[in-house]
CSV table of N, CA and C in Angstrom, one decimal:
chain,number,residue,atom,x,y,z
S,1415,UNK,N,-13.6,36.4,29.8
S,1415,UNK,CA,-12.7,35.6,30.6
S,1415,UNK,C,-11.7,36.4,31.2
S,1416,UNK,N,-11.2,36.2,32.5
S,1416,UNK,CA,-10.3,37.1,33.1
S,1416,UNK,C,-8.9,36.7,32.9
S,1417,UNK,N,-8.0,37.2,32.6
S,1417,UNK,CA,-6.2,37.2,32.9
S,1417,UNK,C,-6.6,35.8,33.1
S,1418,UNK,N,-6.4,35.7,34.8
S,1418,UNK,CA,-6.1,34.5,35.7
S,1418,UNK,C,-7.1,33.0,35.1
S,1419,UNK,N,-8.1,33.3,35.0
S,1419,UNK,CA,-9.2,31.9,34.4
S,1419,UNK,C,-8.5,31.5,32.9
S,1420,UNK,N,-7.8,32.6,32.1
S,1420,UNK,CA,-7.1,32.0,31.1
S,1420,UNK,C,-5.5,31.5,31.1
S,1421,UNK,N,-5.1,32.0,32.2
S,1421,UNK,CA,-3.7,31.6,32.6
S,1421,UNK,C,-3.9,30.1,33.1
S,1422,UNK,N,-4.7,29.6,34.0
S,1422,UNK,CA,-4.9,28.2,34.5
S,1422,UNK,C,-5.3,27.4,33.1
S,1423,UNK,N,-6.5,27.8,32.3
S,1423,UNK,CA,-6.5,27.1,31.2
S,1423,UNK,C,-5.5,26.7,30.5
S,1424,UNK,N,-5.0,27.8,29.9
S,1424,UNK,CA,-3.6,27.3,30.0
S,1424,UNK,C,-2.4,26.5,30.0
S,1425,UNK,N,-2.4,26.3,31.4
S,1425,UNK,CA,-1.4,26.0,32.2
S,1425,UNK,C,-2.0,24.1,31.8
S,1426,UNK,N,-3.9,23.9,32.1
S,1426,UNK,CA,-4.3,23.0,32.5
S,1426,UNK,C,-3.9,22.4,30.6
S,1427,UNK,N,-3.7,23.1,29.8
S,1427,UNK,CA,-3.6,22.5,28.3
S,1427,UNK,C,-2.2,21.4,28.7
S,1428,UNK,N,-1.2,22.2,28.8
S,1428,UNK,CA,0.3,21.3,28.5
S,1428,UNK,C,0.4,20.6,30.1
S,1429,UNK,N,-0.7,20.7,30.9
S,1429,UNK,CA,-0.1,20.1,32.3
S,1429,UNK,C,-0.3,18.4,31.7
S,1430,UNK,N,-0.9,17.6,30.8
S,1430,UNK,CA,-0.8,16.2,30.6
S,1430,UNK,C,-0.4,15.6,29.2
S,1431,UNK,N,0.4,16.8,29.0
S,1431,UNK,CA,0.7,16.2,27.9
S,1431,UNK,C,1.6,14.4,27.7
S,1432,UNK,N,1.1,13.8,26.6
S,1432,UNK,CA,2.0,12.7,26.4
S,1432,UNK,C,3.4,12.4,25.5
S,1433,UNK,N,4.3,11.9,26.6
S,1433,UNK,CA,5.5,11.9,25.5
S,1433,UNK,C,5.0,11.8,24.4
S,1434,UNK,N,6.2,12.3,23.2
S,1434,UNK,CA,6.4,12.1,22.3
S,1434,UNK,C,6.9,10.2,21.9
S,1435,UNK,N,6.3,9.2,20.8
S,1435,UNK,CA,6.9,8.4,20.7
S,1435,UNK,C,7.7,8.5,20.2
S,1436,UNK,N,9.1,7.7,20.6
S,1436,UNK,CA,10.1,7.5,19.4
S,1436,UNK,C,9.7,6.8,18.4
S,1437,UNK,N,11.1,7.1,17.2
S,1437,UNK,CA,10.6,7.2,16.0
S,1437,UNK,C,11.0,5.7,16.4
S,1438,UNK,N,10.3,4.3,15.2
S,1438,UNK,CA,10.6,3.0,15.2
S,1438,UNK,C,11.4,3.5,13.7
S,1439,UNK,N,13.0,2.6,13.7
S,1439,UNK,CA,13.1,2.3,12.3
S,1439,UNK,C,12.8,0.9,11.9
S,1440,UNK,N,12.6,1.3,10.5
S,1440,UNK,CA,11.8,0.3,9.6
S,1440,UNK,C,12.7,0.0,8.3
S,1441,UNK,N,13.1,-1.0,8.3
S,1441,UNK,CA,13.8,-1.2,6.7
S,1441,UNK,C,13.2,-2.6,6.1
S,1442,UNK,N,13.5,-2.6,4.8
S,1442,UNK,CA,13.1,-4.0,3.9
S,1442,UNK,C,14.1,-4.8,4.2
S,1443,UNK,N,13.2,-5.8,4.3
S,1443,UNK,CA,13.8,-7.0,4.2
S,1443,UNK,C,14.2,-8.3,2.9
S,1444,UNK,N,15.4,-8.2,2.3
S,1444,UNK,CA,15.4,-9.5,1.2
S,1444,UNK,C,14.8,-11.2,2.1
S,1445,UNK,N,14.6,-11.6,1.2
S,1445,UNK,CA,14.0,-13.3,1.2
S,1445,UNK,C,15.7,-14.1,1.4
S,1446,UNK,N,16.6,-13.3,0.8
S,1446,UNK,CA,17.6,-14.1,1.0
S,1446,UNK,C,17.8,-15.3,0.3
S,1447,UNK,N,17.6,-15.2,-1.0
S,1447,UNK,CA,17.7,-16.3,-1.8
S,1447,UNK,C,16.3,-17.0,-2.5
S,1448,UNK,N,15.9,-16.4,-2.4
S,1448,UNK,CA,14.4,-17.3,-2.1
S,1448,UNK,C,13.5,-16.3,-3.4
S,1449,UNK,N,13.3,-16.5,-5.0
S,1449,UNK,CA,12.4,-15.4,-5.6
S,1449,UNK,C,12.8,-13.7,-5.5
S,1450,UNK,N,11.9,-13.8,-6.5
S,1450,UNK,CA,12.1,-12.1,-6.6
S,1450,UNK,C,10.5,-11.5,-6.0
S,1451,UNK,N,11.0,-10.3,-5.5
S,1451,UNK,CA,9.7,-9.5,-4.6
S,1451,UNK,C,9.3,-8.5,-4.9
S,1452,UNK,N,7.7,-8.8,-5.4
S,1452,UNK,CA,7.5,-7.9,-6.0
S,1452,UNK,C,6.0,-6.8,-4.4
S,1453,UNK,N,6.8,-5.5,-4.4
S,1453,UNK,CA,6.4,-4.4,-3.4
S,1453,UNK,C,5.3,-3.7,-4.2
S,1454,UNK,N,4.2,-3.0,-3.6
S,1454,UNK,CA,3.3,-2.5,-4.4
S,1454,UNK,C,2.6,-1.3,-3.1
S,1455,UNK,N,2.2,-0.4,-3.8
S,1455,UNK,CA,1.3,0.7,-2.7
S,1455,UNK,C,0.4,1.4,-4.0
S,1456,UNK,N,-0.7,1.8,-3.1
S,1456,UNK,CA,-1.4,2.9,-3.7
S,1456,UNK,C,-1.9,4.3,-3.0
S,1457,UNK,N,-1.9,5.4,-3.4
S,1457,UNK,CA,-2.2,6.7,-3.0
S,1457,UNK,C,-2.8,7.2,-3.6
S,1458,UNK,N,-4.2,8.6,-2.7
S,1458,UNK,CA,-5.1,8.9,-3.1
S,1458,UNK,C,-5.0,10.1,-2.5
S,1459,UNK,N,-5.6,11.3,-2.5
S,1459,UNK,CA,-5.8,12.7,-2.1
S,1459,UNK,C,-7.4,12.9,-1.9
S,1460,UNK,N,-7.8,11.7,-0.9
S,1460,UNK,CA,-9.3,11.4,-0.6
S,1460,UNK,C,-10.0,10.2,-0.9
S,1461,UNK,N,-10.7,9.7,-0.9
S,1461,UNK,CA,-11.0,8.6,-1.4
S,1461,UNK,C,-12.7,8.4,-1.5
S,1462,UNK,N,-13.3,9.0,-2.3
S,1462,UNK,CA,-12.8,8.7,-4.1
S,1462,UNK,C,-11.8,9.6,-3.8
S,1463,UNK,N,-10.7,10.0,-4.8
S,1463,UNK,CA,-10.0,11.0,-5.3
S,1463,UNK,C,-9.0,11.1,-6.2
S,1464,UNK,N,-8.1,11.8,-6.0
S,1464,UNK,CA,-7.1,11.3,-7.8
S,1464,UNK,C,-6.0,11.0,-7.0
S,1465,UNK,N,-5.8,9.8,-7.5
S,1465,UNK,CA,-4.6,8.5,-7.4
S,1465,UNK,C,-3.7,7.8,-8.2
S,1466,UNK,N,-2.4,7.6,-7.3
S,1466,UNK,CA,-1.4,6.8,-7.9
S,1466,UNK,C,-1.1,5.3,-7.8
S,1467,UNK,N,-0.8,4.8,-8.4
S,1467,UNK,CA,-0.1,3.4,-7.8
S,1467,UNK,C,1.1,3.2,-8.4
S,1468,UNK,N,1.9,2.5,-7.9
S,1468,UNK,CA,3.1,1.9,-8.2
S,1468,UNK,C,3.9,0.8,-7.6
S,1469,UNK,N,5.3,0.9,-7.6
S,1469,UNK,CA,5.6,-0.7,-7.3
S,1469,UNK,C,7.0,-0.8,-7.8
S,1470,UNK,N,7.7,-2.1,-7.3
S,1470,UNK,CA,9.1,-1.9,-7.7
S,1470,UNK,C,9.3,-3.7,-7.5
S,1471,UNK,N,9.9,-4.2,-8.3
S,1471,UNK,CA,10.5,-5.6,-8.2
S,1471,UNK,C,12.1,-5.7,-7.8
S,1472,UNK,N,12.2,-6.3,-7.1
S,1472,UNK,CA,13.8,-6.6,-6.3
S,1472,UNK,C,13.7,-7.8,-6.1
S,1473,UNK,N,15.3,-8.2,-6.8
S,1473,UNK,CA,15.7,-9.8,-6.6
S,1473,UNK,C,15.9,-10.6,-4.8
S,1474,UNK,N,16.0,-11.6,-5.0
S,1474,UNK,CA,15.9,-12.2,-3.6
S,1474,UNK,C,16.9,-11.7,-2.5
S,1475,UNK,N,17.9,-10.6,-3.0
S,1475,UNK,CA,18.5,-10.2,-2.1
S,1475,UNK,C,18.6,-8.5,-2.3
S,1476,UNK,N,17.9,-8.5,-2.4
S,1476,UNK,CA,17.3,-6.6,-2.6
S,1476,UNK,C,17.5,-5.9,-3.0
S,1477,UNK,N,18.2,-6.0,-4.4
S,1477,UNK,CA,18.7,-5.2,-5.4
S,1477,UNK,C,17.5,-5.1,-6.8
S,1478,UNK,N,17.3,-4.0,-6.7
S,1478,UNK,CA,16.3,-3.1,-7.8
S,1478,UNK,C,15.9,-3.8,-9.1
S,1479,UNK,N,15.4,-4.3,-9.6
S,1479,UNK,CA,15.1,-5.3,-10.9
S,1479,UNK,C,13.9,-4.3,-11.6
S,1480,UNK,N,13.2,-3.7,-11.3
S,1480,UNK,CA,12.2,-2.5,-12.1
S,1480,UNK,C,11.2,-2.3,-11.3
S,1481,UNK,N,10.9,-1.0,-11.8
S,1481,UNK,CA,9.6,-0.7,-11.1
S,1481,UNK,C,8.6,0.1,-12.1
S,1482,UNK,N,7.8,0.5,-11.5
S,1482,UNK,CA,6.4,0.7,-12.6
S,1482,UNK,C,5.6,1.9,-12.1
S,1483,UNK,N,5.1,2.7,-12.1
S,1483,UNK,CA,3.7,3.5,-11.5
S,1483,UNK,C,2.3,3.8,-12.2
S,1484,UNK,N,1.9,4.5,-12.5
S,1484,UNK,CA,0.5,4.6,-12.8
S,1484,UNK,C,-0.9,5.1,-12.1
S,1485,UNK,N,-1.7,6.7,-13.1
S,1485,UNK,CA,-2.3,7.0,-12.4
S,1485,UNK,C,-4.0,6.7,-13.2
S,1486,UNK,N,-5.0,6.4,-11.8
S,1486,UNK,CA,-6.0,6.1,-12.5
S,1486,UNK,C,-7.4,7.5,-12.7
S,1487,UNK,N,-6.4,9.1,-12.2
S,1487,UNK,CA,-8.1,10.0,-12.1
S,1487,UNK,C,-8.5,9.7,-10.9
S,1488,UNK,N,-9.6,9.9,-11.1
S,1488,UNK,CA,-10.7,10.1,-9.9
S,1488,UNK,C,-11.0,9.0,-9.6
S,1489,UNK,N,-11.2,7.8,-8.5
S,1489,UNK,CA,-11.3,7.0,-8.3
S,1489,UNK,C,-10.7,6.8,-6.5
S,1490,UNK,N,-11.2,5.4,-6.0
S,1490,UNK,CA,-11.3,5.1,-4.7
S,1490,UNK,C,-9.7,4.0,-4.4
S,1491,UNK,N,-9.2,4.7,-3.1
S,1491,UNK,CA,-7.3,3.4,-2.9
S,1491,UNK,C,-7.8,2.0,-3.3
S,1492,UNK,N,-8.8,1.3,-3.0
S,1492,UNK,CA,-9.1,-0.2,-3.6
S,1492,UNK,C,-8.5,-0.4,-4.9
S,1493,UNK,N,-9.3,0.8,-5.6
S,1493,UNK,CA,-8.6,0.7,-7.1
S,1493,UNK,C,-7.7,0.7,-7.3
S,1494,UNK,N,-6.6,1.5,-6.3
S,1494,UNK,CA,-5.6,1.7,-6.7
S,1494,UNK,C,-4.6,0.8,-6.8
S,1495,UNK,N,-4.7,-0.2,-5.4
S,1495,UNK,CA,-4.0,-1.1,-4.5
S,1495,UNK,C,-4.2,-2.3,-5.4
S,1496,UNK,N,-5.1,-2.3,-6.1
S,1496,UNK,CA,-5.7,-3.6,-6.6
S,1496,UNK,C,-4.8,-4.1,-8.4
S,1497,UNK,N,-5.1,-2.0,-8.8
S,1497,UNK,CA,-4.0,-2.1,-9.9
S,1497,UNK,C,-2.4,-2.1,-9.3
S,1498,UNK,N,-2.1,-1.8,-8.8
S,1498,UNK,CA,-0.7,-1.8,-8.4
S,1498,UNK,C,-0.1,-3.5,-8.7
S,1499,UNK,N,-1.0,-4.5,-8.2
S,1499,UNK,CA,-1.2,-5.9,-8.0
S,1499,UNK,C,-1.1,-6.6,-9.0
S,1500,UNK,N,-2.3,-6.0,-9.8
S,1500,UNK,CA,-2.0,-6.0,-11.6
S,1500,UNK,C,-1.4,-5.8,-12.5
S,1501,UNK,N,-0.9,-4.9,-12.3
S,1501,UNK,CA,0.5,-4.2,-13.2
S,1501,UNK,C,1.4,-4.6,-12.7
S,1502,UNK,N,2.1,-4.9,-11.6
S,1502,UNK,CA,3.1,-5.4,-11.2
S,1502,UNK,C,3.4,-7.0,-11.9
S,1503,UNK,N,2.1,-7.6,-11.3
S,1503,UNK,CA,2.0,-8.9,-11.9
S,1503,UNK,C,2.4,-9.1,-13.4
S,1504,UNK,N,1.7,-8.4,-14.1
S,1504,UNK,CA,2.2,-8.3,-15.6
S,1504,UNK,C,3.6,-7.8,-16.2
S,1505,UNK,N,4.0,-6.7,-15.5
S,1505,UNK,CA,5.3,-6.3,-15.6
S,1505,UNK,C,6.8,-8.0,-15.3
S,1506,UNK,N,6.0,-8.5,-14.3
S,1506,UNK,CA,6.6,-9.5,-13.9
S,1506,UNK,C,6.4,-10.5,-14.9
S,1507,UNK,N,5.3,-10.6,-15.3
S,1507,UNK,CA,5.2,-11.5,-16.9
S,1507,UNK,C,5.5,-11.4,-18.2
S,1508,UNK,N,6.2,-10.0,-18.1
S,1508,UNK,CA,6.7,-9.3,-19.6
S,1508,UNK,C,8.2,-10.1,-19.3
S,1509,UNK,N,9.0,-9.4,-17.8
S,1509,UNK,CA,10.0,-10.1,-17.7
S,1509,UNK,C,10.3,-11.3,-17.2
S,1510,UNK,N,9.5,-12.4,-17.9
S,1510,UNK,CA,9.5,-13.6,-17.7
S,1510,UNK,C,10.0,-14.1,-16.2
S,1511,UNK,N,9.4,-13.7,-14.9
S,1511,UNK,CA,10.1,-13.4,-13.6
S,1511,UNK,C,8.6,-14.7,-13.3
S,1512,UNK,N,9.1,-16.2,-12.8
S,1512,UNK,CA,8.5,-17.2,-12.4
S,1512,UNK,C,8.3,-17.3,-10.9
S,1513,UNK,N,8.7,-16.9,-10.4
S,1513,UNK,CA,9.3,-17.5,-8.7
S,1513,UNK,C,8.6,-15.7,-7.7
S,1514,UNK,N,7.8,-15.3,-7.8
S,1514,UNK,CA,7.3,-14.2,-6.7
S,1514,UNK,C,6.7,-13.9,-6.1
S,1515,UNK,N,7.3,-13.2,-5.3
S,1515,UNK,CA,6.7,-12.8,-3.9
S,1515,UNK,C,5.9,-11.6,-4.3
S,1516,UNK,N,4.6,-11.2,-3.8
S,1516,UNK,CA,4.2,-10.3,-3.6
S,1516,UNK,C,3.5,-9.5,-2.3
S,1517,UNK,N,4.0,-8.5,-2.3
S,1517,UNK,CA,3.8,-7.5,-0.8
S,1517,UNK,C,3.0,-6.6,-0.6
S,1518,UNK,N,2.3,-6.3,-0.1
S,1518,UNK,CA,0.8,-5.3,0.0
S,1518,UNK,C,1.1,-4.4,1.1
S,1519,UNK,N,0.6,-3.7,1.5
S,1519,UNK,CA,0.2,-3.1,3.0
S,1519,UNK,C,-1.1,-3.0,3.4
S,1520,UNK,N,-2.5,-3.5,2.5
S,1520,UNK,CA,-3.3,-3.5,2.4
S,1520,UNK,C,-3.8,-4.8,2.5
S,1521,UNK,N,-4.4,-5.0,4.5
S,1521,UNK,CA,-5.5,-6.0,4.8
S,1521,UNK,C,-6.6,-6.0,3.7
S,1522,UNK,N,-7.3,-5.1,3.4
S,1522,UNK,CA,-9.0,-5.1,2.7
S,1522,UNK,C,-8.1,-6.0,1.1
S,1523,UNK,N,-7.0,-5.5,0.1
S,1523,UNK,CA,-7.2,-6.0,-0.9
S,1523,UNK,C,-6.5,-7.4,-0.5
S,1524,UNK,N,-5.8,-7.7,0.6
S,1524,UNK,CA,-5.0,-9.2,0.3
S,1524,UNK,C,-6.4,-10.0,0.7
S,1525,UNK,N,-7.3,-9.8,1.3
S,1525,UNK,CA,-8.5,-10.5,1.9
S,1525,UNK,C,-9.4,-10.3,0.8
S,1526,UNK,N,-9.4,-9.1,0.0
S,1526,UNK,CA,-10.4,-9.4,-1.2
S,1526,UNK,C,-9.8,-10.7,-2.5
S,1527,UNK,N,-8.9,-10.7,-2.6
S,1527,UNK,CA,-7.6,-11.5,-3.5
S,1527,UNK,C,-8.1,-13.1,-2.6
S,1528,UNK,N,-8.2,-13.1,-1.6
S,1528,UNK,CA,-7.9,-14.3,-0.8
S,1528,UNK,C,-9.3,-14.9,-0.6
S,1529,UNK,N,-10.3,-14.7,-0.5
S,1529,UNK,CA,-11.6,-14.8,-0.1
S,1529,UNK,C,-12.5,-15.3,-1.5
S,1530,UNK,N,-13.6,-15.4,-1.8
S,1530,UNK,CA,-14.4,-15.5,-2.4
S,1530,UNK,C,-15.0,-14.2,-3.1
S,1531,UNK,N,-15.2,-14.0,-3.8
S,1531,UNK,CA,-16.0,-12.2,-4.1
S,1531,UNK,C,-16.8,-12.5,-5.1
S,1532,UNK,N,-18.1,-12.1,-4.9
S,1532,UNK,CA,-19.3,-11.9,-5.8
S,1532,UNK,C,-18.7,-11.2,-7.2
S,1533,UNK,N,-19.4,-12.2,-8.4
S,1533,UNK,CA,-19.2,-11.6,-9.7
S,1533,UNK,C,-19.5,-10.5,-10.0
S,1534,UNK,N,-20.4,-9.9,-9.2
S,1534,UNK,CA,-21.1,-8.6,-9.5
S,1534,UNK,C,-20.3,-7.5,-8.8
S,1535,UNK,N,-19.5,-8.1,-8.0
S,1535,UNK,CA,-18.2,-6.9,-7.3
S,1535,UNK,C,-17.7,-5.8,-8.0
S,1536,UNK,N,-17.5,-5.1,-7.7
S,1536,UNK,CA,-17.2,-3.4,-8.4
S,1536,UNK,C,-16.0,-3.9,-9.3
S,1537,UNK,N,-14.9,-4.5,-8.4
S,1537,UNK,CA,-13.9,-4.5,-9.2
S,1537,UNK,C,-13.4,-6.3,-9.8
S,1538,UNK,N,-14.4,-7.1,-9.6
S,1538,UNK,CA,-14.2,-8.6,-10.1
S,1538,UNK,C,-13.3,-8.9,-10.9
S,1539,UNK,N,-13.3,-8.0,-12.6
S,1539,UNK,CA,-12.6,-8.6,-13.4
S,1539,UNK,C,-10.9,-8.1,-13.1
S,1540,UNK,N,-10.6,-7.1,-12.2
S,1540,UNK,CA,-9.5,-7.1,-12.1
S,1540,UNK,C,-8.7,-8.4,-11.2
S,1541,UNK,N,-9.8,-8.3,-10.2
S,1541,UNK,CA,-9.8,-9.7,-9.2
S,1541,UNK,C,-9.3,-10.9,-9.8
S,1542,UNK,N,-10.2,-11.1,-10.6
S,1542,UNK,CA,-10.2,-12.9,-11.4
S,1542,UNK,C,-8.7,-12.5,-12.2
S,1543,UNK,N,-8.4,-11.3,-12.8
S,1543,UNK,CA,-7.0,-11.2,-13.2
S,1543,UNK,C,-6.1,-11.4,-13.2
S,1544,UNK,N,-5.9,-10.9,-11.6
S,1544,UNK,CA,-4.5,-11.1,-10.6
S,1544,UNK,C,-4.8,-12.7,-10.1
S,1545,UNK,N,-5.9,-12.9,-10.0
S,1545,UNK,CA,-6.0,-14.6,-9.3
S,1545,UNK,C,-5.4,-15.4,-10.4
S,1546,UNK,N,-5.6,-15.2,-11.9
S,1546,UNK,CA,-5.6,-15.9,-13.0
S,1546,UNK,C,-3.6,-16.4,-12.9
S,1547,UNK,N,-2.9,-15.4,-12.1
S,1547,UNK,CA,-1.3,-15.8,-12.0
S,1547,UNK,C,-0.8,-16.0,-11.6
């Protein structure tokens, strides 16, 4: 390739570039009186792969009431997202907490929780678990 045919290349790389987007901020929101809220995520380093979950309960106006984490090994974010759900839930039934909200970021598990799922589903009995409260 010559000087000049790599100079235009080049040139033709950053000639369309697209802004950068601004950053959006993002904060939580309290219910404002309304239950306590229970937040939950799960993380993986691949999926299958080895994963965390965790989670944090805050009263109706968004002060810290406890939080929880938990790792499951090698395994797929479903699992993860699904125990987060679970443990939280229970955590919330140790501290006798009646009135909650729970928050996901995950369409696939609120639509697995919400829908119908075959008994023979990978992860059913965690399913019927969290449905059970």
């Amino acid at each position: 390739m010559r000087i000049m045919d790599y100079a235009i290349l080049l040139k033709n790389c950053y000639a369309h570039q697209q802004e950068t987007p601004l950053p959006k901020l993002v904060r939580w929101n309290a219910l404002g009186g309304i239950g306590m809220i229970l937040n939950v995520d799960g993380s993986s380093i691949g999926n299958p792969g080895p994963l965390g979950y965790g989670g944090l309960i805050r009263n109706a106006y968004g002060a810290w009431v406890h939080g929880f984490f938990g790792n499951l090994g090698v395994t797929d974010i479903l699992h993860a997202k699904l125990m987060a759900i679970n443990n939280g839930l229970l955590l919330a039934w140790e501290l006798n907490i009646t009135d909650l909200w729970c928050y996901s970021d995950s369409v696939t598990t609120i639509k697995l929780l919400n829908e119908p799922v075959d008994e023979w589903h990978h992860y059913a009995t965690i399913i019927t678990n969290i449905r059970i409260f």
